[in-house]
mmCIF file of C-alpha atoms in Angstrom:
data_model
loop_
_atom_site.group_PDB
_atom_site.id
_atom_site.type_symbol
_atom_site.label_atom_id
_atom_site.label_comp_id
_atom_site.label_asym_id
_atom_site.label_seq_id
_atom_site.Cartn_x
_atom_site.Cartn_y
_atom_site.Cartn_z
ATOM 1 C CA MET D 1139 0.055 -0.024 -0.097
ATOM 2 C CA ALA D 1140 1.375 3.405 -0.973
ATOM 3 C CA ARG D 1141 2.177 5.753 2.031
ATOM 4 C CA ARG D 1142 2.430 9.408 2.151
ATOM 5 C CA VAL D 1143 5.694 11.190 2.238
ATOM 6 C CA VAL D 1144 6.224 14.623 3.852
ATOM 7 C CA VAL D 1145 9.157 17.040 4.293
ATOM 8 C CA THR D 1146 10.075 17.639 7.993
ATOM 9 C CA GLY D 1147 13.499 19.062 7.674
ATOM 10 C CA VAL D 1148 15.688 21.157 5.279
ATOM 11 C CA GLY D 1149 19.346 22.243 5.068
ATOM 12 C CA ALA D 1150 21.120 24.355 2.439
ATOM 13 C CA LEU D 1151 24.297 26.153 1.672
ATOM 14 C CA THR D 1152 24.093 28.650 -1.491
ATOM 15 C CA PRO D 1153 25.721 31.883 -2.602
ATOM 16 C CA LEU D 1154 23.042 33.614 -0.617
ATOM 17 C CA GLY D 1155 24.118 32.142 2.569
ATOM 18 C CA ASN D 1156 25.506 29.253 4.519
ATOM 19 C CA ASP D 1157 22.079 28.142 6.119
ATOM 20 C CA ILE D 1158 18.659 27.971 4.853
ATOM 21 C CA GLU D 1159 17.329 31.020 6.884
ATOM 22 C CA THR D 1160 19.794 33.375 5.287
ATOM 23 C CA THR D 1161 19.266 31.846 1.857
ATOM 24 C CA TRP D 1162 15.468 31.917 2.111
ATOM 25 C CA ASN D 1163 15.422 35.486 3.351
ATOM 26 C CA GLY D 1164 17.767 36.369 0.597
ATOM 27 C CA ILE D 1165 15.450 34.802 -2.075
ATOM 28 C CA LEU D 1166 12.289 36.468 -0.692
ATOM 29 C CA ALA D 1167 14.146 39.892 -0.672
ATOM 30 C CA GLY D 1168 15.219 39.208 -4.503
ATOM 31 C CA LYS D 1169 18.773 39.405 -3.740
ATOM 32 C CA SER D 1170 21.605 38.077 -5.857
ATOM 33 C CA GLY D 1171 24.435 35.834 -4.467
ATOM 34 C CA ILE D 1172 26.540 36.169 -7.605
ATOM 35 C CA ALA D 1173 29.891 37.960 -7.520
ATOM 36 C CA ALA D 1174 33.320 37.876 -8.907
ATOM 37 C CA ILE D 1175 35.136 34.670 -8.080
ATOM 38 C CA GLU D 1176 37.810 34.877 -5.576
ATOM 39 C CA SER D 1177 38.997 31.268 -4.843
ATOM 40 C CA PHE D 1178 41.277 31.124 -7.892
ATOM 41 C CA ASP D 1179 42.702 33.336 -10.559
ATOM 42 C CA VAL D 1180 40.238 33.944 -13.181
ATOM 43 C CA SER D 1181 41.952 36.599 -15.227
ATOM 44 C CA LEU D 1182 42.291 34.290 -18.423
ATOM 45 C CA PHE D 1183 38.598 33.115 -18.316
ATOM 46 C CA SER D 1184 35.816 34.679 -20.515
ATOM 47 C CA THR D 1185 33.482 34.476 -17.476
ATOM 48 C CA ARG D 1186 34.982 35.686 -14.214
ATOM 49 C CA PHE D 1187 32.087 35.461 -11.773
ATOM 50 C CA GLY D 1188 30.021 32.827 -10.240
ATOM 51 C CA GLY D 1189 28.025 31.597 -7.011
ATOM 52 C CA GLU D 1190 30.769 30.713 -4.490
ATOM 53 C CA ILE D 1191 30.105 29.467 -1.000
ATOM 54 C CA ARG D 1192 31.877 32.065 1.197
ATOM 55 C CA ASN D 1193 33.340 31.655 4.743
ATOM 56 C CA PHE D 1194 32.145 28.081 4.925
ATOM 57 C CA ASP D 1195 33.957 26.123 7.830
ATOM 58 C CA PRO D 1196 33.590 22.417 7.602
ATOM 59 C CA ALA D 1197 35.178 21.890 11.068
ATOM 60 C CA LYS D 1198 31.657 22.724 12.472
ATOM 61 C CA TYR D 1199 30.562 19.511 10.863
ATOM 62 C CA MET D 1200 33.492 17.295 10.436
ATOM 63 C CA ASP D 1201 36.896 16.521 12.228
ATOM 64 C CA ARG D 1202 40.269 17.496 10.938
ATOM 65 C CA LYS D 1203 41.078 14.046 9.583
ATOM 66 C CA GLU D 1204 37.721 13.825 7.666
ATOM 67 C CA ILE D 1205 38.212 17.219 6.296
ATOM 68 C CA LYS D 1206 41.601 16.352 4.840
ATOM 69 C CA ARG D 1207 40.318 13.269 3.301
ATOM 70 C CA THR D 1208 37.155 14.718 1.577
ATOM 71 C CA ASP D 1209 36.405 16.994 -1.320
ATOM 72 C CA ARG D 1210 34.474 20.115 -0.807
ATOM 73 C CA PHE D 1211 31.339 18.596 -2.380
ATOM 74 C CA VAL D 1212 31.162 15.975 0.473
ATOM 75 C CA GLN D 1213 31.787 18.607 3.229
ATOM 76 C CA LEU D 1214 28.845 20.700 1.849
ATOM 77 C CA ALA D 1215 26.434 17.689 1.819
ATOM 78 C CA VAL D 1216 27.427 16.519 5.347
ATOM 79 C CA ALA D 1217 26.753 20.276 6.617
ATOM 80 C CA ALA D 1218 23.425 20.444 4.779
ATOM 81 C CA SER D 1219 22.266 17.141 6.068
ATOM 82 C CA ALA D 1220 23.174 18.124 9.675
ATOM 83 C CA MET D 1221 21.140 21.272 9.250
ATOM 84 C CA ALA D 1222 18.249 19.193 7.950
ATOM 85 C CA MET D 1223 18.329 16.999 10.969
ATOM 86 C CA GLN D 1224 18.364 19.762 13.320
ATOM 87 C CA ASP D 1225 15.729 21.495 11.406
ATOM 88 C CA ALA D 1226 13.466 18.306 11.701
ATOM 89 C CA GLY D 1227 14.061 18.189 15.450
ATOM 90 C CA LEU D 1228 16.094 15.042 15.295
ATOM 91 C CA GLY D 1229 19.113 14.144 17.325
ATOM 92 C CA GLU D 1230 21.300 11.091 16.834
ATOM 93 C CA ILE D 1231 19.322 7.948 15.851
ATOM 94 C CA THR D 1232 20.456 5.220 18.240
ATOM 95 C CA ASP D 1233 17.758 2.525 17.849
ATOM 96 C CA PRO D 1234 19.227 -0.313 15.291
ATOM 97 C CA ALA D 1235 15.639 -0.812 14.020
ATOM 98 C CA GLU D 1236 15.235 2.860 13.398
ATOM 99 C CA GLN D 1237 18.639 3.124 11.726
ATOM 100 C CA GLU D 1238 17.800 0.219 9.262
ATOM 101 C CA ARG D 1239 14.724 2.339 8.133
ATOM 102 C CA PHE D 1240 16.689 5.496 7.641
ATOM 103 C CA GLY D 1241 18.478 6.007 4.259
ATOM 104 C CA VAL D 1242 20.395 8.580 2.338
ATOM 105 C CA ILE D 1243 20.150 9.314 -1.468
ATOM 106 C CA ILE D 1244 22.323 12.425 -2.583
ATOM 107 C CA GLY D 1245 22.951 13.276 -6.231
ATOM 108 C CA SER D 1246 25.898 15.090 -7.663
ATOM 109 C CA GLY D 1247 26.437 15.694 -11.178
ATOM 110 C CA VAL D 1248 30.351 16.316 -11.059
ATOM 111 C CA GLY D 1249 31.705 14.902 -7.846
ATOM 112 C CA GLY D 1250 35.196 15.656 -6.747
ATOM 113 C CA ILE D 1251 36.467 17.794 -9.598
ATOM 114 C CA HIS D 1252 38.648 19.692 -7.315
ATOM 115 C CA THR D 1253 40.247 16.640 -5.956
ATOM 116 C CA HIS D 1254 40.691 15.258 -9.617
ATOM 117 C CA GLU D 1255 42.467 18.572 -10.607
ATOM 118 C CA THR D 1256 44.796 18.795 -7.545
ATOM 119 C CA GLN D 1257 45.889 15.357 -7.747
ATOM 120 C CA HIS D 1258 46.453 15.294 -11.464
ATOM 121 C CA SER D 1259 48.640 18.415 -10.942
ATOM 122 C CA ARG D 1260 50.505 16.328 -8.345
ATOM 123 C CA TYR D 1261 50.944 13.445 -10.893
ATOM 124 C CA LEU D 1262 52.297 15.882 -13.544
ATOM 125 C CA LYS D 1263 54.852 17.368 -11.158
ATOM 126 C CA GLY D 1264 56.077 14.172 -9.336
ATOM 127 C CA GLY D 1265 54.781 11.013 -10.997
ATOM 128 C CA PRO D 1266 52.126 8.363 -9.805
ATOM 129 C CA GLY D 1267 54.068 8.108 -6.512
ATOM 130 C CA ARG D 1268 52.674 11.693 -5.664
ATOM 131 C CA ILE D 1269 48.912 10.657 -6.081
ATOM 132 C CA SER D 1270 47.142 10.481 -2.676
ATOM 133 C CA PRO D 1271 45.735 7.037 -1.455
ATOM 134 C CA PHE D 1272 42.605 8.948 -0.824
ATOM 135 C CA TYR D 1273 42.166 10.200 -4.425
ATOM 136 C CA VAL D 1274 39.562 7.808 -5.487
ATOM 137 C CA PRO D 1275 37.266 7.967 -2.356
ATOM 138 C CA MET D 1276 37.660 11.721 -2.426
ATOM 139 C CA MET D 1277 36.638 11.860 -6.052
ATOM 140 C CA ILE D 1278 33.866 9.493 -6.589
ATOM 141 C CA SER D 1279 30.195 11.117 -6.510
ATOM 142 C CA ASP D 1280 28.695 8.498 -4.288
ATOM 143 C CA MET D 1281 30.995 9.585 -1.131
ATOM 144 C CA ALA D 1282 28.578 12.334 -0.091
ATOM 145 C CA ALA D 1283 25.809 9.714 0.531
ATOM 146 C CA GLY D 1284 28.302 7.565 2.051
ATOM 147 C CA TYR D 1285 29.805 10.242 4.463
ATOM 148 C CA VAL D 1286 26.133 11.378 5.391
ATOM 149 C CA SER D 1287 25.099 8.012 6.398
ATOM 150 C CA ILE D 1288 28.012 7.631 8.569
ATOM 151 C CA HIS D 1289 27.432 10.864 10.271
ATOM 152 C CA CYS D 1290 23.714 10.222 10.635
ATOM 153 C CA LYS D 1291 23.811 6.419 11.411
ATOM 154 C CA ALA D 1292 21.552 5.755 8.509
ATOM 155 C CA ARG D 1293 21.808 2.114 7.440
ATOM 156 C CA GLY D 1294 18.972 1.977 5.147
ATOM 157 C CA PRO D 1295 19.067 2.612 1.252
ATOM 158 C CA ASN D 1296 22.312 4.455 0.418
ATOM 159 C CA PHE D 1297 23.348 5.534 -3.059
ATOM 160 C CA CYS D 1298 24.045 8.491 -5.403
ATOM 161 C CA THR D 1299 22.154 9.678 -8.430
ATOM 162 C CA VAL D 1300 23.837 11.228 -11.494
ATOM 163 C CA ALA D 1301 21.907 12.755 -14.147
ATOM 164 C CA ALA D 1302 23.806 16.085 -14.778
ATOM 165 C CA CYS D 1303 21.731 19.048 -13.520
ATOM 166 C CA ALA D 1304 18.854 16.776 -12.814
ATOM 167 C CA SER D 1305 20.899 14.678 -10.455
ATOM 168 C CA SER D 1306 19.326 15.770 -7.137
ATOM 169 C CA ALA D 1307 15.762 16.070 -8.352
ATOM 170 C CA HIS D 1308 16.143 12.184 -9.232
ATOM 171 C CA ALA D 1309 17.553 11.638 -5.615
ATOM 172 C CA VAL D 1310 14.293 13.272 -4.261
ATOM 173 C CA ALA D 1311 12.120 11.102 -6.375
ATOM 174 C CA MET D 1312 14.077 7.864 -5.408
ATOM 175 C CA ALA D 1313 13.867 8.756 -1.843
ATOM 176 C CA PHE D 1314 10.220 9.720 -2.029
ATOM 177 C CA ARG D 1315 9.408 6.233 -3.559
ATOM 178 C CA SER D 1316 11.532 4.342 -1.039
ATOM 179 C CA ILE D 1317 9.324 5.796 1.760
ATOM 180 C CA LYS D 1318 6.215 5.506 -0.439
ATOM 181 C CA TYR D 1319 6.470 1.857 -1.043
ATOM 182 C CA GLY D 1320 7.541 0.960 2.452
ATOM 183 C CA GLU D 1321 11.392 0.345 2.153
ATOM 184 C CA SER D 1322 12.164 3.123 4.474
ATOM 185 C CA ASP D 1323 10.537 5.464 7.015
ATOM 186 C CA MET D 1324 12.873 8.597 6.655
ATOM 187 C CA MET D 1325 15.340 9.498 4.055
ATOM 188 C CA LEU D 1326 17.877 12.352 3.921
ATOM 189 C CA THR D 1327 17.984 13.415 0.211
ATOM 190 C CA GLY D 1328 19.028 16.181 -2.242
ATOM 191 C CA GLY D 1329 22.249 17.146 -3.797
ATOM 192 C CA CYS D 1330 25.662 18.870 -3.607
ATOM 193 C CA GLU D 1331 28.150 20.320 -6.007
ATOM 194 C CA ALA D 1332 31.468 22.077 -5.765
ATOM 195 C CA SER D 1333 32.355 22.706 -9.491
ATOM 196 C CA LEU D 1334 33.714 26.333 -9.485
ATOM 197 C CA THR D 1335 37.125 25.329 -10.122
ATOM 198 C CA PRO D 1336 39.508 26.130 -13.171
ATOM 199 C CA MET D 1337 38.401 22.947 -14.947
ATOM 200 C CA GLY D 1338 34.656 23.334 -14.200
ATOM 201 C CA LEU D 1339 34.495 26.844 -15.092
ATOM 202 C CA GLY D 1340 36.830 26.605 -17.992
ATOM 203 C CA GLY D 1341 34.744 23.590 -19.527
ATOM 204 C CA PHE D 1342 31.505 25.566 -19.525
ATOM 205 C CA CYS D 1343 33.304 28.723 -20.762
ATOM 206 C CA SER D 1344 34.585 26.575 -23.729
ATOM 207 C CA CYS D 1345 31.083 25.284 -24.671
ATOM 208 C CA LYS D 1346 29.782 28.898 -24.490
ATOM 209 C CA ALA D 1347 27.164 28.142 -21.967
ATOM 210 C CA LEU D 1348 27.985 30.863 -19.263
ATOM 211 C CA SER D 1349 26.769 34.561 -19.164
ATOM 212 C CA THR D 1350 29.949 36.889 -19.736
ATOM 213 C CA ARG D 1351 28.441 39.901 -18.014
ATOM 214 C CA ASN D 1352 31.720 40.370 -16.063
ATOM 215 C CA ASP D 1353 30.787 44.102 -15.296
ATOM 216 C CA SER D 1354 27.628 43.227 -13.718
ATOM 217 C CA PRO D 1355 27.648 39.749 -12.366
ATOM 218 C CA GLN D 1356 24.539 40.254 -10.008
ATOM 219 C CA ALA D 1357 22.433 40.970 -13.376
ATOM 220 C CA ALA D 1358 23.842 37.898 -15.199
ATOM 221 C CA SER D 1359 21.394 35.224 -14.101
ATOM 222 C CA ARG D 1360 18.234 36.498 -15.808
ATOM 223 C CA PRO D 1361 15.878 33.596 -16.622
ATOM 224 C CA PHE D 1362 13.146 34.300 -19.273
ATOM 225 C CA ASP D 1363 14.595 37.806 -19.961
ATOM 226 C CA LYS D 1364 15.235 38.751 -23.633
ATOM 227 C CA GLU D 1365 18.659 39.832 -22.765
ATOM 228 C CA ARG D 1366 19.951 36.553 -21.185
ATOM 229 C CA ASP D 1367 23.132 35.187 -22.392
ATOM 230 C CA GLY D 1368 23.917 32.051 -20.438
ATOM 231 C CA PHE D 1369 23.646 30.567 -16.948
ATOM 232 C CA VAL D 1370 25.693 31.369 -13.845
ATOM 233 C CA LEU D 1371 27.912 28.433 -12.322
ATOM 234 C CA SER D 1372 27.588 28.057 -8.550
ATOM 235 C CA ASP D 1373 28.472 25.719 -5.779
ATOM 236 C CA GLY D 1374 25.965 24.539 -3.128
ATOM 237 C CA ALA D 1375 24.070 22.030 -1.393
ATOM 238 C CA GLY D 1376 20.288 21.256 -0.626
ATOM 239 C CA VAL D 1377 19.246 18.516 1.542
ATOM 240 C CA LEU D 1378 15.707 17.374 2.677
ATOM 241 C CA LEU D 1379 14.577 15.066 5.488
ATOM 242 C CA LEU D 1380 11.645 13.094 3.996
ATOM 243 C CA GLU D 1381 9.527 11.195 6.434
ATOM 244 C CA GLU D 1382 6.527 8.796 6.194
ATOM 245 C CA TYR D 1383 3.413 11.013 7.218
ATOM 246 C CA GLU D 1384 2.421 8.809 10.167
ATOM 247 C CA HIS D 1385 5.943 8.628 11.383
ATOM 248 C CA ALA D 1386 6.188 12.340 11.330
ATOM 249 C CA LYS D 1387 2.782 12.812 13.013
ATOM 250 C CA THR D 1388 3.609 10.377 15.703
ATOM 251 C CA ARG D 1389 6.677 12.313 16.803
ATOM 252 C CA GLY D 1390 4.857 15.692 16.398
ATOM 253 C CA ALA D 1391 7.211 16.888 13.586
ATOM 254 C CA ARG D 1392 6.580 20.104 11.835
ATOM 255 C CA ILE D 1393 5.504 19.315 8.250
ATOM 256 C CA TYR D 1394 6.490 21.817 5.220
ATOM 257 C CA ALA D 1395 4.851 20.105 2.514
ATOM 258 C CA GLU D 1396 4.134 16.606 1.037
ATOM 259 C CA ILE D 1397 6.004 15.114 -1.792
ATOM 260 C CA ALA D 1398 3.388 13.576 -3.865
ATOM 261 C CA GLY D 1399 4.593 12.546 -7.242
ATOM 262 C CA ALA D 1400 7.568 12.515 -9.651
ATOM 263 C CA GLY D 1401 7.783 12.030 -13.382
ATOM 264 C CA SER D 1402 11.010 11.399 -15.383
ATOM 265 C CA THR D 1403 11.656 11.114 -19.071
ATOM 266 C CA ALA D 1404 14.132 11.440 -21.905
ATOM 267 C CA ASP D 1405 14.355 13.730 -24.890
ATOM 268 C CA ALA D 1406 16.251 11.065 -26.776
ATOM 269 C CA TYR D 1407 17.256 13.950 -28.992
ATOM 270 C CA HIS D 1408 20.578 15.718 -28.245
ATOM 271 C CA ILE D 1409 23.297 15.624 -25.586
ATOM 272 C CA THR D 1410 23.128 19.311 -24.468
ATOM 273 C CA ALA D 1411 20.235 20.830 -26.438
ATOM 274 C CA PRO D 1412 16.576 20.294 -25.370
ATOM 275 C CA VAL D 1413 14.049 18.811 -27.736
ATOM 276 C CA PRO D 1414 12.237 21.755 -29.633
ATOM 277 C CA GLY D 1415 8.906 22.339 -27.988
ATOM 278 C CA GLY D 1416 9.909 20.755 -24.656
ATOM 279 C CA GLU D 1417 8.017 17.406 -25.298
ATOM 280 C CA GLY D 1418 10.221 15.612 -22.783
ATOM 281 C CA SER D 1419 9.748 18.027 -19.968
ATOM 282 C CA MET D 1420 5.954 18.382 -20.617
ATOM 283 C CA ARG D 1421 5.660 14.663 -20.294
ATOM 284 C CA ALA D 1422 7.626 14.774 -17.047
ATOM 285 C CA MET D 1423 5.417 17.324 -15.487
ATOM 286 C CA LYS D 1424 2.173 15.469 -16.662
ATOM 287 C CA LEU D 1425 3.515 12.152 -15.054
ATOM 288 C CA ALA D 1426 4.323 13.958 -11.898
ATOM 289 C CA ALA D 1427 1.041 15.588 -11.671
ATOM 290 C CA GLN D 1428 -0.573 12.187 -12.437
ATOM 291 C CA GLU D 1429 1.259 10.301 -9.659
ATOM 292 C CA ALA D 1430 0.359 13.141 -7.091
ATOM 293 C CA GLY D 1431 -3.432 12.812 -8.110
ATOM 294 C CA VAL D 1432 -3.634 16.582 -8.795
ATOM 295 C CA SER D 1433 -5.436 18.157 -11.775
ATOM 296 C CA LEU D 1434 -3.499 20.702 -13.754
ATOM 297 C CA GLU D 1435 -6.070 23.221 -12.349
ATOM 298 C CA GLU D 1436 -4.845 22.601 -8.939
ATOM 299 C CA ILE D 1437 -1.410 23.518 -9.633
ATOM 300 C CA ASP D 1438 -0.694 27.244 -8.679
ATOM 301 C CA TYR D 1439 3.212 27.323 -9.099
ATOM 302 C CA ILE D 1440 6.092 25.946 -10.994
ATOM 303 C CA ASN D 1441 9.745 26.271 -10.007
ATOM 304 C CA ALA D 1442 11.153 26.313 -13.325
ATOM 305 C CA HIS D 1443 14.485 24.833 -14.363
ATOM 306 C CA GLY D 1444 14.950 28.341 -15.899
ATOM 307 C CA THR D 1445 18.682 28.511 -16.480
ATOM 308 C CA SER D 1446 18.833 31.965 -18.171
ATOM 309 C CA THR D 1447 20.176 30.272 -21.496
ATOM 310 C CA PRO D 1448 18.834 31.180 -24.896
ATOM 311 C CA HIS D 1449 17.504 27.580 -25.528
ATOM 312 C CA ASN D 1450 16.308 26.342 -22.075
ATOM 313 C CA ASP D 1451 13.810 29.224 -21.234
ATOM 314 C CA PRO D 1452 11.652 29.331 -24.360
ATOM 315 C CA THR D 1453 11.587 25.510 -24.545
ATOM 316 C CA GLU D 1454 10.415 25.109 -20.826
ATOM 317 C CA THR D 1455 7.989 27.908 -21.480
ATOM 318 C CA ALA D 1456 6.649 25.891 -24.670
ATOM 319 C CA ALA D 1457 6.468 22.799 -22.475
ATOM 320 C CA ILE D 1458 4.268 24.513 -19.839
ATOM 321 C CA LYS D 1459 2.116 26.073 -22.477
ATOM 322 C CA SER D 1460 1.694 22.604 -24.208
ATOM 323 C CA LEU D 1461 0.652 20.887 -20.931
ATOM 324 C CA PHE D 1462 -1.358 23.490 -19.256
ATOM 325 C CA GLY D 1463 -3.114 25.184 -22.311
ATOM 326 C CA ASP D 1464 -5.056 28.289 -21.349
ATOM 327 C CA ARG D 1465 -4.234 27.744 -17.785
ATOM 328 C CA ALA D 1466 -0.613 28.548 -18.286
ATOM 329 C CA LYS D 1467 -1.621 32.274 -18.696
ATOM 330 C CA ASN D 1468 -4.428 32.085 -16.443
ATOM 331 C CA GLY D 1469 -3.455 31.915 -12.792
ATOM 332 C CA LEU D 1470 -0.370 29.720 -12.991
ATOM 333 C CA VAL D 1471 2.847 31.325 -11.698
ATOM 334 C CA VAL D 1472 6.303 30.311 -12.758
ATOM 335 C CA SER D 1473 9.689 31.589 -11.366
ATOM 336 C CA SER D 1474 13.250 30.620 -11.414
ATOM 337 C CA THR D 1475 15.151 30.886 -8.322
ATOM 338 C CA LYS D 1476 18.337 30.481 -10.201
ATOM 339 C CA SER D 1477 18.047 34.145 -10.955
ATOM 340 C CA MET D 1478 19.366 34.499 -7.361
ATOM 341 C CA VAL D 1479 21.591 31.587 -6.513
ATOM 342 C CA GLY D 1480 22.795 30.699 -10.117
ATOM 343 C CA HIS D 1481 22.930 27.090 -11.256
ATOM 344 C CA LEU D 1482 23.953 24.589 -8.754
ATOM 345 C CA LEU D 1483 24.160 21.833 -11.382
ATOM 346 C CA GLY D 1484 23.641 18.600 -9.655
ATOM 347 C CA ALA D 1485 22.587 20.258 -6.347
ATOM 348 C CA ALA D 1486 19.927 22.426 -8.208
ATOM 349 C CA GLY D 1487 17.031 20.035 -7.852
ATOM 350 C CA GLY D 1488 17.490 19.418 -4.213
ATOM 351 C CA ALA D 1489 17.716 23.114 -3.529
ATOM 352 C CA GLU D 1490 14.760 24.087 -5.625
ATOM 353 C CA ALA D 1491 12.569 21.172 -3.915
ATOM 354 C CA ILE D 1492 13.435 22.939 -0.825
ATOM 355 C CA PHE D 1493 12.333 26.377 -2.260
ATOM 356 C CA THR D 1494 9.240 25.002 -3.451
ATOM 357 C CA SER D 1495 8.281 23.418 -0.245
ATOM 358 C CA LEU D 1496 8.828 26.550 1.570
ATOM 359 C CA ALA D 1497 6.901 28.568 -0.990
ATOM 360 C CA ILE D 1498 4.106 26.210 -0.122
ATOM 361 C CA TYR D 1499 4.466 26.362 3.540
ATOM 362 C CA HIS D 1500 4.674 30.273 3.731
ATOM 363 C CA GLY D 1501 2.337 30.964 0.953
ATOM 364 C CA ILE D 1502 4.704 32.997 -1.089
ATOM 365 C CA VAL D 1503 6.124 32.630 -4.607
ATOM 366 C CA PRO D 1504 9.924 33.380 -4.973
ATOM 367 C CA PRO D 1505 10.704 36.138 -7.645
ATOM 368 C CA THR D 1506 12.567 35.856 -10.824
ATOM 369 C CA ILE D 1507 14.881 38.688 -10.623
ATOM 370 C CA ASN D 1508 16.648 40.518 -13.344
ATOM 371 C CA TYR D 1509 13.526 40.312 -15.465
ATOM 372 C CA THR D 1510 13.614 43.746 -17.322
ATOM 373 C CA THR D 1511 12.900 42.918 -21.044
ATOM 374 C CA PRO D 1512 10.133 40.626 -21.959
ATOM 375 C CA ASP D 1513 10.710 37.964 -24.561
ATOM 376 C CA PRO D 1514 7.914 37.193 -27.037
ATOM 377 C CA GLU D 1515 8.933 33.617 -26.748
ATOM 378 C CA CYS D 1516 8.619 33.601 -23.004
ATOM 379 C CA ASP D 1517 5.250 34.998 -22.373
ATOM 380 C CA LEU D 1518 4.126 33.513 -18.883
ATOM 381 C CA ASP D 1519 3.760 35.104 -15.475
ATOM 382 C CA TYR D 1520 7.418 34.622 -14.110
ATOM 383 C CA CYS D 1521 6.645 36.596 -11.001
ATOM 384 C CA PRO D 1522 8.965 39.277 -11.873
ATOM 385 C CA ASN D 1523 11.546 40.902 -9.518
ATOM 386 C CA GLU D 1524 9.412 40.690 -6.282
ATOM 387 C CA ALA D 1525 8.037 37.846 -4.388
ATOM 388 C CA ARG D 1526 4.309 37.449 -4.321
ATOM 389 C CA GLN D 1527 1.935 36.260 -1.512
ATOM 390 C CA LEU D 1528 -0.120 33.245 -2.918
ATOM 391 C CA LYS D 1529 -1.933 30.329 -1.349
ATOM 392 C CA ILE D 1530 -0.297 27.348 -3.073
ATOM 393 C CA ASP D 1531 -2.055 23.993 -3.023
ATOM 394 C CA ALA D 1532 0.150 22.266 -5.397
ATOM 395 C CA ALA D 1533 3.451 23.024 -7.277
ATOM 396 C CA LEU D 1534 5.853 21.406 -9.590
ATOM 397 C CA SER D 1535 9.672 21.698 -9.328
ATOM 398 C CA ASN D 1536 11.407 21.114 -12.679
ATOM 399 C CA SER D 1537 14.922 19.827 -13.565
ATOM 400 C CA LEU D 1538 16.365 19.237 -16.675
ATOM 401 C CA GLY D 1539 20.136 17.901 -17.451
ATOM 402 C CA PHE D 1540 22.536 17.447 -20.302
ATOM 403 C CA GLY D 1541 21.880 13.981 -21.940
ATOM 404 C CA GLY D 1542 18.238 14.912 -22.307
ATOM 405 C CA HIS D 1543 16.985 13.958 -18.553
ATOM 406 C CA ASN D 1544 13.828 15.506 -17.577
ATOM 407 C CA ILE D 1545 12.284 15.299 -14.034
ATOM 408 C CA SER D 1546 9.524 17.130 -12.216
ATOM 409 C CA ILE D 1547 8.653 16.765 -8.708
ATOM 410 C CA ALA D 1548 5.082 17.265 -7.579
ATOM 411 C CA ILE D 1549 4.714 18.955 -4.174
ATOM 412 C CA LYS D 1550 1.504 19.647 -2.236
ATOM 413 C CA ALA D 1551 0.310 21.501 0.803
ATOM 414 C CA VAL D 1552 -0.557 19.268 3.752
#
C-alpha cells in the first residue's frame, strides 16, 4: 500500500548564505548571491564570476582528519544534512531498528572535480607516487551519500544519483518512492556540488554556456529575459529530510509540505540541447501530476529549471504551455530561483525542491529577478523581480540535464 511522504527538515548552503534561513530570506528579498570569483585566478577566463560558498567552515560538521580526506562537495553535503536533521528536530538515531529504516540518497553531477584537478597536478609534477591514496574515495560522486550515512547512522538505502543538472531531483524522487513503497521511514535526500574550479569553469566557458556579464555579475542570471546570455555556475548543497506521514505525526514533527509525485523522461534528441517544444519536460510534468493525483487546475506554481540560457527558457515555456493550455496564462505562476543563486548543477534540484516546499509552507512565490526585457517567446507570469503572496495548494519543481534528462517533482500542501 502506498504511503504519504512529507518534508520535515531542510538544510542548504548557497551563494546567498550558509544556512537555509539566510538563503530563504535572500530569495524573498530578491537578492543576488553572484559575485566575482575569489577562490582562484580567473583573469584568463571569458567568465570571471559565479556563485561561491563563502566563509564556510567544515570544522563545524567534521573532524580534521575527515576534512583532509574529503572533497568540498562532500563537506557541503554533510553540513546541509546536519542542518536538515536539526531543522527536523532529530538528534542522533541510536535504535538499530530505526537506523535500518533510515536512508540517504544524495545526487551530484560532477563529484570531486577539485580533488581530480589537484591530484592530476601532483601526478604531472612528481609522477604516480605523488597521487594520494585517498584520491579515489575523495573524487567519486557517491561519497557524499556515504559520509552522510556514517554521520547520521543511517543504515537503510544508500546511493548517489547522477543525471547532470537533474541529479538531485532524481535523488528526491528515489527517496520519495523508497518511503512511499515501504522500504524506509525516513530519508535524507537532495544534492551537492562544488564545481567552481578552473576546469569546471573553463569547461563551461569553452562550450559557450555561461553568461559573460563580467561588469554586472549580479544581473547575469536573468531567466526568461530577452537579454539573457547564459547561465551562472554556482556551488552549493540542498538536503531534505523526508518522512512517512504517520511517522512524522507520531513524533509531532513540523511538516512543510508533501512530496506527492515525480515524473522522469528522456528527450532522446541531443546531448546538450533540449528537444524543440519541450515535449520531454512536458511529459515529466504530466507524469508527476498524475502520480500526485492533482489536476492541472490545482497546480498554482512551477519552480522552473529556468537556467537563463537562450535555448532552455523558451523550450521550458513551450512545454508548460503545451501541457497547461489556457491555464498557463490564467492563474499559473512560474519563477526561477536560479536568478538569485545561479545554477548549482547537480545540487539544483534538491535546493529547488526545498524552495518549492517553503513557498507552499509560507504561501509566497519566490521572484525571478533581473527580469527587465520581455521575450515574445517567454510569455508567462514569471513573478518578475518581487516575491508574491499566494496560497499554493500544489506545485511542480522542474529539473533538466545534459543528456536529455527531464524530471518534475510534484509537491502539495498538507
